[in-house]
Amino acid sequence: MPGLSAATGGRILFGGDYNPEQWPEETWHEDVRLMKDAGVNSVTLGVFSWAKLEPHPGAREFGWLDTLMDLMRDSGIGVVLATPTSSPPPWMGRLHPDTLPVTEDGRTEWWGGRQHFSHSSATYRRYAAAITEDLAARYGGHPALTMWHINNEYCTFDHGDEAAAAFRRWLREKYGTLDALNTAWGTAFWSQGYDSWDGILPPRQPHYMKNPTQVLDFRRFTSDMLLECYVAERDIVRRHTPHIPVTTNFMPLWSGQDAWRWAEEEDVVSVDLYPDPRDPLGAQHGALVQDMTRSQARGPWMLMEQAAGPVNWRGVNHPKPRGLNRLWSLQAVARGADAVCYFQWRQSRQGAEKFHSGMVSHAGEEGRTFQEVKRLGADLARIGGHVTGSAIQAEVAVLHDWHAWWAGSQDGRPSSHVDHPDVLRAWHRALWEAHLTTDFAHPEHDLSAYRLVVVPQLYLLTDAAIDNLLAHVRGGGTLVCGFLTGIADEDDRVRPGGMDARLRELFGIRTLHEWWPLDAGETVACQSFTGSLWSEEIEAAEDAETIPYRGGELDGLPAVLRRGRAWYVSTLPEAEALRDLLAEIAAGAGVRPVLDGLPAGVEAVRRGDLLFLLNHGREPVTVEVPGSHRDLLSGSTPTDKVTLGRYGAAVLQP
Ligand code: GAL
């Protein structure tokens, strides 16, 4: 299958969503002039163009798109052509209410916004296939076409009747018999036993808490149904253009899709990333999403969307201070992106996103936003030929799994304060601050490339995943697990002893007596640090090494356990303590940081033979880098040290 390199041709793709249908034709020519000025080489057309392309059922209005495709061809700008299927035209909902999704409490999601389609609706799927077929037939041979972009940020849930029927089909295929389903769902509890497939519903709003395995299966079903929609469109475009790569854009750390599964079906993995410019941990969040996307792609990936300035969907929408757009874009490249794109090219004047920034803001060509975009375009052109296609070597893997997230995030838990993404972020941040380059992996993936495997929290682990973790340690690898790991099997059935016995044995946990979740703001003292969120009453095996809790009910009991190369952390250590603990464990496993002695706030990443240095601080810093280098950004040739200005960056070639 063609990959991202088929579209980049050795350059970093630079551009964004282009919605020219919002503008008169004169503006299109102005757009092209500015795009060329900024070094834009890629635009995504058609994401929300369904009503324009098919104004009435079955009609086709391609003339405007023909003009734009030709304009892009003549300007040397590649087109990522989107299927418009994420926002059906109003006529579809009006004529076919069965295409509209229904929430768990029975509310219809009407047209007038976007993404109002039911993944299970045969009518929706028929219309989506037809417009995709016609787009592929018409533009498959167009020289401007570089990639297909299917739909946009798949994210809808549906609890309606057609989805209910599809859910039953999905369950029949999974379980075969009602007995098997009743056993897996534990329906002996609360008189939930099913005597007929027809009685099974999506988890619609009940009087009191829902059946957790029903909810878990519904999450799996929803991800699978959306994936079916994607695959159906992908197969259509692939039939027309087997040489053109296909993608769909993920939302970062979004709970709705099992992105490991999805990534297998994509030629190019792409993501939309919008850290809050005011968030002191914005860079860490960016790094996490970038590492995860690269791992899903197993190589270079596409930053499909970011914002050149403010978004408009937070309570308060802050612009990016001078230099931050460039810095975060270079961070993405450092962590494997071969495409740096935006939502959107030109800021809208109407519609729900008119206060969302664009590469060309309302201030126009003279505005700071566009001027900074231009500078970035020149930077990316300078480094593109050196960086595209090159790999990042990581000796540490963080394990993540959507099924564990779904199962572990339901009602009726010991603590609703435990938030799966927050725990993941805390652990990845610790690795980031220790300058340890990190991949992500699925718990059943081959882990043999990694010296150190880190499991921040995997509440649900399959038997195969547990075997995999044990094999990793047996094979000489080091493993660190955080609390609430290995609690449930794949049906969300609690494992005997409250945590998998083989894991308990591995870590030297003789008995897990009780969990002691902590209130917001509450902390627990340990010998050398403070923990929050969670603590555990554990009786350790005799040969386990431990760091004990100090004071309180758990005084003297182990907070951290270690047996050989396996570590278990039963609380959430404060940020510096977790960083130091992981740095120590990594050192013991033979994993070195990218550079020693980096000043606080400076990120270092090696990609291929290049060393990226990124200063996330507002003050200039000097970084010691032994040897002579060429900085591909500035053209300078520093020896032994490099000075980075506020939000400054260097890309050093030996
Ligand atoms: C994304 C979406 C874009 C735009 C953007 C605004 O979720 O794909 O179409 O809405 O957010 O930040």
XYZ file of C-alpha atoms and ligand atoms in Angstrom:
666
model
C 0.000 0.000 0.000
C 1.261 3.549 -0.693
C 2.440 5.390 2.427
C 2.911 9.012 3.374
C 6.084 9.219 1.294
C 3.933 8.795 -1.824
C 2.402 12.175 -1.001
C 5.387 14.050 0.425
C 7.912 13.415 -2.328
C 10.688 14.169 0.185
C 9.153 17.420 1.442
C 7.284 18.098 4.627
C 3.660 18.617 3.650
C 2.632 22.074 4.761
C -0.839 23.541 4.444
C -4.276 22.818 5.800
C -8.005 22.470 5.392
C -9.094 24.765 2.621
C -12.770 25.687 2.464
C -12.989 27.890 -0.635
C -16.732 27.334 -0.930
C -17.047 29.926 1.831
C -15.430 32.566 -0.393
C -15.995 34.252 -3.761
C -13.826 33.106 -6.646
C -11.592 36.236 -6.560
C -10.441 35.171 -3.119
C -9.275 31.798 -4.488
C -6.639 33.532 -6.588
C -5.557 35.645 -3.652
C -5.364 32.436 -1.610
C -3.051 30.814 -4.110
C -0.769 33.842 -4.130
C -0.499 33.748 -0.331
C -0.104 29.972 -0.256
C 2.848 30.194 -2.586
C 4.269 33.022 -0.529
C 4.095 30.840 2.586
C 5.443 27.687 0.956
C 2.139 25.836 1.244
C 2.346 22.626 -0.781
C -0.794 20.784 0.336
C -4.446 21.646 0.909
C -7.326 19.494 2.063
C -10.444 20.148 0.027
C -14.017 19.079 0.480
C -14.203 18.084 4.151
C -17.596 19.714 4.685
C -18.749 20.141 1.094
C -21.543 17.607 0.808
C -24.412 20.099 0.425
C -22.387 21.977 -2.179
C -21.561 18.811 -4.131
C -25.013 17.234 -3.790
C -27.479 20.081 -3.213
C -30.455 17.754 -3.849
C -30.624 13.969 -3.514
C -28.613 12.451 -6.356
C -27.594 15.814 -7.914
C -23.901 16.469 -8.624
C -22.281 19.918 -8.689
C -18.632 19.333 -9.472
C -17.866 22.444 -11.529
C -16.527 24.530 -8.627
C -14.335 21.661 -7.464
C -13.039 21.094 -11.006
C -11.928 24.728 -11.049
C -10.183 24.404 -7.705
C -8.463 21.132 -8.522
C -7.137 22.691 -11.721
C -6.083 25.832 -9.872
C -4.110 23.721 -7.407
C -2.545 21.689 -10.201
C -1.482 24.861 -11.994
C -0.032 26.242 -8.744
C 1.916 23.092 -7.867
C -0.089 22.528 -4.688
C -1.154 18.966 -3.891
C -4.708 18.158 -2.867
C -5.744 15.878 -0.038
C -9.280 15.262 -1.220
C -11.854 14.560 1.449
C -15.047 12.612 1.173
C -17.669 14.983 2.580
C -19.501 12.343 4.558
C -19.103 13.759 8.048
C -21.730 16.436 7.508
C -24.756 15.294 5.504
C -26.862 17.988 3.782
C -30.086 19.050 5.520
C -32.214 17.267 2.917
C -30.909 13.942 4.134
C -32.192 14.338 7.682
C -35.447 15.824 6.393
C -36.155 13.040 3.900
C -34.512 10.256 5.886
C -34.808 10.770 9.650
C -33.331 7.275 9.999
C -29.922 8.773 9.160
C -29.914 10.866 12.356
C -28.198 9.542 15.488
C -30.021 9.178 18.800
C -28.438 9.755 22.214
C -28.724 7.371 25.150
C -31.672 9.339 26.525
C -33.557 9.224 23.238
C -32.741 12.688 21.900
C -32.285 12.996 18.139
C -29.188 14.859 16.978
C -30.575 17.130 14.283
C -28.943 18.773 11.304
C -27.834 22.377 11.693
C -24.445 21.471 13.172
C -22.264 18.691 11.812
C -21.576 14.967 12.231
C -25.290 14.198 12.483
C -25.135 10.776 10.898
C -25.857 7.316 12.202
C -23.060 4.850 11.503
C -25.670 2.088 11.302
C -28.036 3.758 8.877
C -28.238 1.873 5.591
C -29.577 5.030 3.945
C -26.634 7.139 5.123
C -24.168 4.490 4.023
C -25.803 4.291 0.586
C -25.569 8.044 0.003
C -22.007 8.142 1.403
C -20.893 5.370 -0.928
C -22.487 7.050 -3.942
C -20.836 10.440 -3.468
C -17.505 8.752 -2.684
C -17.760 6.671 -5.844
C -18.434 9.727 -7.981
C -15.642 11.786 -6.396
C -13.167 8.958 -6.913
C -14.258 8.436 -10.513
C -14.007 12.124 -11.304
C -10.794 13.074 -9.517
C -8.906 9.773 -9.237
C -6.883 10.665 -12.333
C -6.412 14.342 -11.482
C -2.716 15.264 -11.215
C -3.303 17.455 -8.150
C -4.606 14.532 -6.081
C -2.037 13.298 -3.513
C -4.122 11.643 -0.804
C -7.660 10.693 0.179
C -9.094 11.935 3.463
C -12.131 9.919 4.487
C -14.851 11.687 6.501
C -13.520 13.770 9.440
C -12.900 12.879 13.071
C -15.287 9.921 13.267
C -16.940 10.319 16.652
C -20.695 9.666 16.659
C -22.570 7.324 18.939
C -26.020 6.034 18.147
C -28.559 4.395 20.457
C -31.433 4.411 17.939
C -33.386 1.456 16.567
C -31.233 0.742 13.525
C -28.126 0.866 15.709
C -29.853 -1.480 18.178
C -30.412 -4.023 15.390
C -26.796 -3.679 14.291
C -25.626 -4.081 17.897
C -27.550 -7.346 18.147
C -25.962 -8.609 14.923
C -22.532 -7.656 16.229
C -23.193 -9.452 19.539
C -24.498 -12.592 17.809
C -21.334 -12.739 15.793
C -19.205 -12.276 18.894
C -20.993 -14.638 21.276
C -22.891 -17.098 19.062
C -25.360 -18.005 21.806
C -27.401 -16.067 24.320
C -25.924 -18.225 27.068
C -22.455 -17.042 26.173
C -23.629 -13.427 26.186
C -25.427 -13.815 29.513
C -22.271 -15.315 31.018
C -19.959 -12.643 29.617
C -22.241 -9.817 30.728
C -22.813 -11.304 34.171
C -26.561 -10.911 33.756
C -27.231 -13.022 36.844
C -26.734 -9.701 38.621
C -29.903 -7.561 38.965
C -32.124 -9.939 37.026
C -30.720 -8.978 33.647
C -30.725 -12.420 31.984
C -31.835 -12.231 28.324
C -34.210 -14.824 26.895
C -34.195 -13.341 23.382
C -31.766 -11.412 21.206
C -34.594 -8.983 20.525
C -34.513 -7.871 24.132
C -30.985 -6.538 23.865
C -30.587 -2.782 23.462
C -27.747 -0.333 23.260
C -27.113 0.943 26.802
C -29.994 3.418 26.788
C -30.580 5.503 29.891
C -31.761 3.145 32.674
C -33.086 3.991 36.123
C -29.779 3.197 37.840
C -26.283 2.078 36.878
C -25.781 0.256 33.594
C -24.408 -3.222 33.009
C -20.651 -2.548 32.603
C -19.973 -5.288 30.060
C -22.922 -4.154 27.959
C -21.393 -0.673 27.954
C -17.950 -2.082 27.155
C -19.296 -4.090 24.233
C -21.212 -1.052 23.022
C -17.991 0.963 22.937
C -16.331 -1.830 20.967
C -19.325 -2.033 18.644
C -19.360 1.738 18.062
C -15.672 1.793 17.164
C -16.221 -1.150 14.813
C -19.262 0.408 13.134
C -17.493 3.678 12.471
C -14.560 1.682 11.158
C -16.919 -0.145 8.800
C -18.043 3.235 7.455
C -14.410 4.266 6.943
C -13.433 0.970 5.305
C -16.408 1.107 2.929
C -15.328 4.514 1.616
C -11.651 3.612 1.655
C -12.306 0.545 -0.474
C -14.147 2.641 -3.030
C -11.336 5.158 -3.461
C -8.724 2.403 -3.392
C -10.433 0.622 -6.254
C -10.070 3.762 -8.365
C -6.600 4.800 -7.179
C -4.557 1.990 -5.608
C -1.465 4.218 -5.774
C -2.941 7.066 -3.688
C -2.690 6.770 0.131
C -5.805 6.985 2.285
C -6.210 8.513 5.733
C -8.793 9.699 8.210
C -7.923 12.086 11.018
C -7.955 10.989 14.656
C -8.730 13.227 17.549
C -5.929 13.001 20.067
C -6.458 10.583 22.907
C -10.115 10.304 21.942
C -11.998 7.556 23.691
C -14.414 6.698 20.867
C -12.144 4.757 18.517
C -9.786 1.881 19.156
C -7.048 3.671 17.268
C -4.717 0.646 17.257
C -7.331 -1.233 15.249
C -8.078 1.739 13.034
C -4.457 2.489 12.242
C -4.114 -0.967 10.670
C -6.683 0.093 8.069
C -4.992 3.375 7.144
C -2.179 4.047 4.688
C -1.343 7.255 6.550
C -2.127 7.848 10.209
C -3.072 11.434 10.919
C -4.130 13.364 13.987
C -5.548 16.747 14.958
C -3.763 18.385 17.864
C -4.818 21.489 19.773
C -2.966 21.956 23.075
C -4.051 25.041 24.993
C -1.346 27.717 24.561
C -1.886 28.658 28.212
C -1.494 25.100 29.499
C 1.887 24.817 31.239
C 1.819 21.150 30.189
C 0.807 21.867 26.583
C 4.163 20.686 25.208
C 4.002 17.477 27.229
C 0.497 16.793 25.959
C 1.692 17.437 22.410
C 4.611 15.046 22.866
C 2.295 12.321 24.159
C -0.089 12.601 21.223
C 2.815 12.725 18.769
C 4.478 9.653 20.284
C 1.188 7.800 20.220
C 0.431 8.742 16.621
C 3.926 7.769 15.472
C 3.535 4.427 17.218
C 0.191 3.806 15.559
C 1.699 4.740 12.208
C 4.834 2.689 12.898
C 6.720 5.498 11.201
C 6.104 8.998 9.848
C 2.641 10.430 10.382
C 0.615 13.465 9.456
C -0.313 16.383 11.671
C -3.580 16.969 9.862
C -4.847 19.852 11.962
C -3.530 22.323 14.474
C -4.385 25.965 15.108
C -2.198 28.834 13.964
C -3.748 30.943 16.736
C -6.693 30.515 19.079
C -9.374 27.830 18.814
C -12.967 28.817 19.632
C -14.219 25.851 21.623
C -12.635 26.430 25.014
C -14.228 28.674 27.628
C -11.477 31.214 27.041
C -9.553 30.935 23.782
C -5.997 32.170 24.012
C -3.873 33.040 20.986
C -0.439 31.518 20.554
C 2.304 33.818 21.786
C 4.974 34.752 19.248
C 7.069 31.732 18.318
C 4.859 29.042 19.836
C 3.242 27.942 16.591
C 6.687 27.345 15.093
C 7.986 25.580 18.187
C 5.050 23.158 18.478
C 5.175 22.479 14.736
C 8.869 21.603 14.948
C 8.123 19.423 17.958
C 5.732 17.403 15.783
C 8.418 17.002 13.107
C 10.960 15.989 15.761
C 8.569 13.287 16.920
C 7.939 11.889 13.466
C 5.510 14.119 11.558
C 6.178 14.451 7.832
C 3.222 16.800 7.431
C 2.389 19.966 9.361
C -1.117 21.164 8.539
C -3.818 23.328 10.026
C -7.465 23.823 10.465
C -7.822 25.972 8.421
C -6.233 28.021 5.657
C -8.336 31.195 5.838
C -10.264 32.175 8.940
C -14.001 32.092 8.250
C -16.197 35.185 8.457
C -19.369 33.225 9.071
C -20.423 30.017 10.707
C -19.734 28.465 14.077
C -15.963 28.693 13.718
C -15.551 32.313 12.627
C -13.523 33.032 15.761
C -11.275 30.006 15.244
C -7.923 31.055 13.837
C -6.716 30.267 10.348
C -3.276 30.420 8.742
C -4.561 33.674 7.293
C -6.378 35.347 10.170
C -8.954 38.145 9.952
C -5.935 40.483 10.131
C -4.907 39.175 6.684
C -1.531 39.065 5.042
C 0.019 41.659 7.363
C -1.205 39.939 10.500
C 1.332 38.306 12.822
C -0.288 34.899 12.381
C 0.316 34.772 8.634
C 3.798 36.242 8.994
C 4.708 33.468 11.438
C 3.148 30.847 9.174
C 5.358 32.127 6.367
C 8.448 31.831 8.500
C 7.512 28.299 9.475
C 6.976 27.378 5.824
C 10.538 28.488 5.089
C 11.888 26.517 8.075
C 10.091 23.346 7.022
C 11.384 23.707 3.464
C 14.921 23.979 4.877
C 14.766 20.796 6.935
C 12.324 18.709 4.867
C 14.865 16.987 2.645
C 16.923 15.932 5.681
C 14.144 14.648 7.841
C 11.247 13.098 5.913
C 10.993 9.345 6.099
C 13.504 9.059 8.940
C 12.809 7.069 12.081
C 12.953 7.617 15.825
C 14.483 4.943 18.019
C 12.880 4.381 21.392
C 13.906 1.850 24.013
C 10.923 2.612 26.228
C 7.319 1.730 25.449
C 4.236 2.946 27.271
C 1.315 0.550 26.947
C -2.117 1.862 26.141
C -5.365 0.150 25.231
C -8.782 1.567 24.517
C -10.616 -1.471 25.925
C -8.914 -0.978 29.281
C -9.865 2.701 29.172
C -13.513 1.898 28.357
C -13.821 -0.767 31.015
C -12.034 1.283 33.647
C -14.016 4.486 33.163
C -17.493 3.365 34.122
C -19.838 4.137 36.984
C -19.586 2.223 40.222
C -15.812 2.372 40.565
C -13.811 2.798 43.775
C -12.988 6.376 42.742
C -14.419 8.581 40.054
C -11.345 10.812 40.419
C -9.174 8.331 38.588
C -9.183 9.514 34.995
C -7.449 7.203 32.534
C -6.008 9.929 30.259
C -4.816 11.961 33.259
C -2.911 8.993 34.654
C -1.426 8.289 31.227
C -0.400 11.933 30.904
C 1.269 11.942 34.318
C 3.433 8.925 33.457
C 4.313 10.064 29.954
C 5.166 13.488 31.307
C 7.594 11.875 33.763
C 9.346 10.087 30.888
C 9.327 13.300 28.829
C 10.892 15.230 31.688
C 13.519 12.519 32.084
C 14.340 12.972 28.344
C 13.599 9.342 27.592
C 12.339 8.784 24.057
C 9.154 6.797 24.274
C 6.941 4.814 21.953
C 3.449 3.594 22.721
C 2.411 -0.002 22.213
C -0.644 -2.176 22.581
C -0.319 -4.662 25.447
C -0.378 -7.558 23.001
C 2.228 -6.086 20.640
C 5.701 -7.529 20.269
C 7.698 -5.729 22.977
C 11.082 -7.220 22.191
C 12.475 -3.921 20.858
C 12.059 -2.271 24.273
C 14.291 -2.535 27.317
C 11.716 -0.819 29.495
C 7.934 -1.247 29.323
C 5.767 1.127 31.323
C 2.101 0.485 32.133
C 0.591 3.600 33.700
C -2.755 1.852 34.116
C -4.401 -1.029 32.296
C -7.415 -1.967 34.382
C -8.401 -4.641 31.859
C -5.772 -7.046 30.550
C -6.453 -10.085 28.406
C -4.672 -13.354 29.167
C -2.584 -12.814 26.027
C -1.520 -9.385 27.288
C -0.531 -10.778 30.681
C 1.483 -13.528 28.970
C 3.148 -10.815 26.926
C 4.156 -8.807 30.005
C 5.502 -11.907 31.726
C 7.443 -12.879 28.602
C 8.931 -9.388 28.444
C 10.360 -9.721 31.956
C 11.414 -13.346 31.429
C 13.249 -12.237 28.300
C 15.359 -9.738 30.264
C 13.162 -6.646 29.940
C 12.157 -4.309 32.743
C 8.499 -3.641 33.556
C 6.894 -0.915 35.668
C 3.168 -0.979 36.344
C 0.983 1.608 37.973
C -2.030 0.905 40.159
C -5.322 -0.494 38.853
C -3.559 -2.741 36.374
C -4.588 -6.319 35.628
C -7.790 -6.074 37.644
C -10.311 -7.383 35.120
C -10.402 -9.866 32.243
C -11.709 -8.990 28.811
C -15.350 -9.304 29.928
C -14.627 -6.887 32.795
C -14.839 -9.740 35.289
C -12.652 -9.058 38.332
C -9.802 -11.536 38.501
C -9.528 -13.775 41.577
C -7.655 -12.036 44.366
C -8.643 -8.622 42.991
C -5.656 -8.500 40.623
C -4.239 -11.118 38.299
C -2.365 -13.728 40.318
C 0.555 -14.001 37.902
C 1.117 -10.270 38.055
C 0.894 -10.275 41.835
C 3.504 -13.004 41.875
C 5.665 -11.046 39.435
C 5.698 -7.926 41.618
C 5.876 -9.689 44.943
C 2.344 -8.826 46.087
C 1.196 -11.569 48.452
C -2.242 -10.089 49.181
C -3.986 -6.993 47.909
C -6.206 -6.344 50.926
C -7.946 -3.073 50.030
C -7.717 -0.063 47.782
C -7.571 3.271 49.581
C -8.504 5.858 46.983
C -7.753 9.441 47.976
C -9.989 12.481 47.908
C -9.227 15.460 45.675
C -6.287 17.316 47.205
C -5.533 14.510 49.667
C -2.006 13.112 49.681
C -0.301 10.143 51.193
C 3.281 10.213 52.475
C 5.774 7.650 51.299
C 9.348 7.222 52.467
C 10.837 9.453 49.788
C 7.880 11.214 48.127
C 4.217 12.138 48.325
C 1.493 10.314 46.438
C -1.990 11.373 45.437
C -5.185 9.956 43.907
C -4.783 6.390 45.124
C -3.103 4.116 47.641
C -3.266 0.431 48.445
C -3.133 -1.890 51.384
C -0.716 -4.531 50.182
C 1.018 -7.345 51.963
C 4.330 -7.935 50.241
C 6.043 -11.241 49.605
C 9.175 -11.716 51.685
C 11.639 -11.232 48.874
C 10.025 -8.079 47.454
C 11.970 -4.852 47.882
C 9.691 -2.003 48.906
C 9.403 1.739 49.444
C 6.899 2.059 52.298
C 4.022 4.420 53.046
C 4.706 6.593 56.085
C 2.040 7.504 58.627
C -1.697 7.012 58.451
C -3.511 3.746 58.052
C -0.968 2.295 55.599
C 2.129 3.143 57.645
C 4.954 0.752 56.826
C 3.090 -1.045 54.037
C 4.637 -0.980 50.572
C 3.879 1.940 48.256
C 6.341 0.680 45.634
C 7.318 -2.962 45.209
C 10.080 -4.491 43.204
C 10.942 -8.035 42.450
C 13.909 -8.258 40.105
C 13.079 -6.370 36.929
C 9.372 -5.942 37.767
C 8.163 -2.829 39.600
C 4.732 -1.922 40.931
C 3.690 1.581 42.003
C 0.512 1.638 44.110
C -0.032 5.415 44.224
C 0.522 8.347 41.882
C 3.861 9.838 42.953
C 4.241 13.615 42.648
C 5.641 14.659 39.255
C 9.336 14.994 40.201
C 9.287 11.755 42.163
C 7.747 9.806 39.294
C 10.286 11.347 36.908
C 13.188 10.381 39.183
C 11.852 6.902 39.805
C 11.439 6.207 36.086
C 14.842 7.735 35.305
C 16.409 5.423 37.872
C 14.591 2.362 36.603
C 15.481 3.268 33.003
C 19.143 3.684 33.933
C 19.039 0.269 35.593
C 17.607 -1.134 32.373
C 20.421 0.441 30.357
C 18.310 3.182 28.776
C 20.002 6.564 28.430
C 18.321 9.966 28.135
C 18.699 11.739 24.775
C 21.166 14.191 26.333
C 22.475 14.660 29.852
C 22.267 17.929 31.739
C 19.508 19.560 29.689
C 18.149 22.787 31.194
C 14.565 22.633 32.470
C 11.985 23.070 29.732
C 14.311 22.014 26.925
C 13.221 19.013 24.925
C 15.689 16.946 22.913
C 14.690 14.362 20.314
C 16.805 12.411 17.848
C 15.215 11.717 14.515
C 17.466 9.887 12.047
C 20.857 11.542 12.430
C 19.344 14.892 13.433
C 19.105 16.245 16.960
C 16.133 18.516 17.588
C 16.463 20.924 20.515
C 13.315 22.764 21.561
C 13.154 25.448 24.221
C 9.664 25.503 25.732
C 10.584 28.380 28.011
C 10.247 32.119 27.533
C 13.862 32.755 28.526
C 16.898 32.030 26.342
C 18.926 28.978 27.369
C 22.278 27.493 26.466
C 22.460 23.766 25.860
C 25.695 21.825 25.955
C 26.003 19.537 22.957
C 29.456 18.034 22.556
C 30.991 18.287 19.066
C 30.474 20.436 15.995
C 27.146 20.624 14.244
C 25.269 22.478 11.595
C 21.958 23.990 12.630
C 19.715 23.403 9.630
C 17.343 26.153 10.760
C 19.786 29.016 11.209
C 22.630 27.761 9.020
C 25.080 28.364 11.892
C 27.736 25.824 12.921
C 27.820 25.712 16.721
C 30.487 23.802 18.632
C 29.836 22.233 22.032
C 26.953 24.548 22.899
C 23.836 26.001 21.335
C 21.839 28.986 22.501
C 18.085 28.866 22.027
C 15.969 32.004 22.320
C 12.454 32.193 23.763
C 10.520 29.271 22.230
C 13.639 28.721 20.143
C 14.639 25.594 18.260
C 17.678 24.104 16.590
C 17.903 21.122 14.264
C 21.467 19.895 14.491
C 23.198 17.766 11.930
C 26.499 16.190 12.995
C -11.488 19.747 14.469
C -12.242 19.593 13.173
C -12.158 20.829 12.329
C -12.375 22.050 13.151
C -11.383 22.076 14.262
C -11.480 23.285 15.143
O -12.061 18.946 15.440
O -11.797 18.488 12.448
O -13.108 20.744 11.291
O -13.670 22.040 13.661
O -11.575 20.960 15.080
O -10.527 23.248 16.178
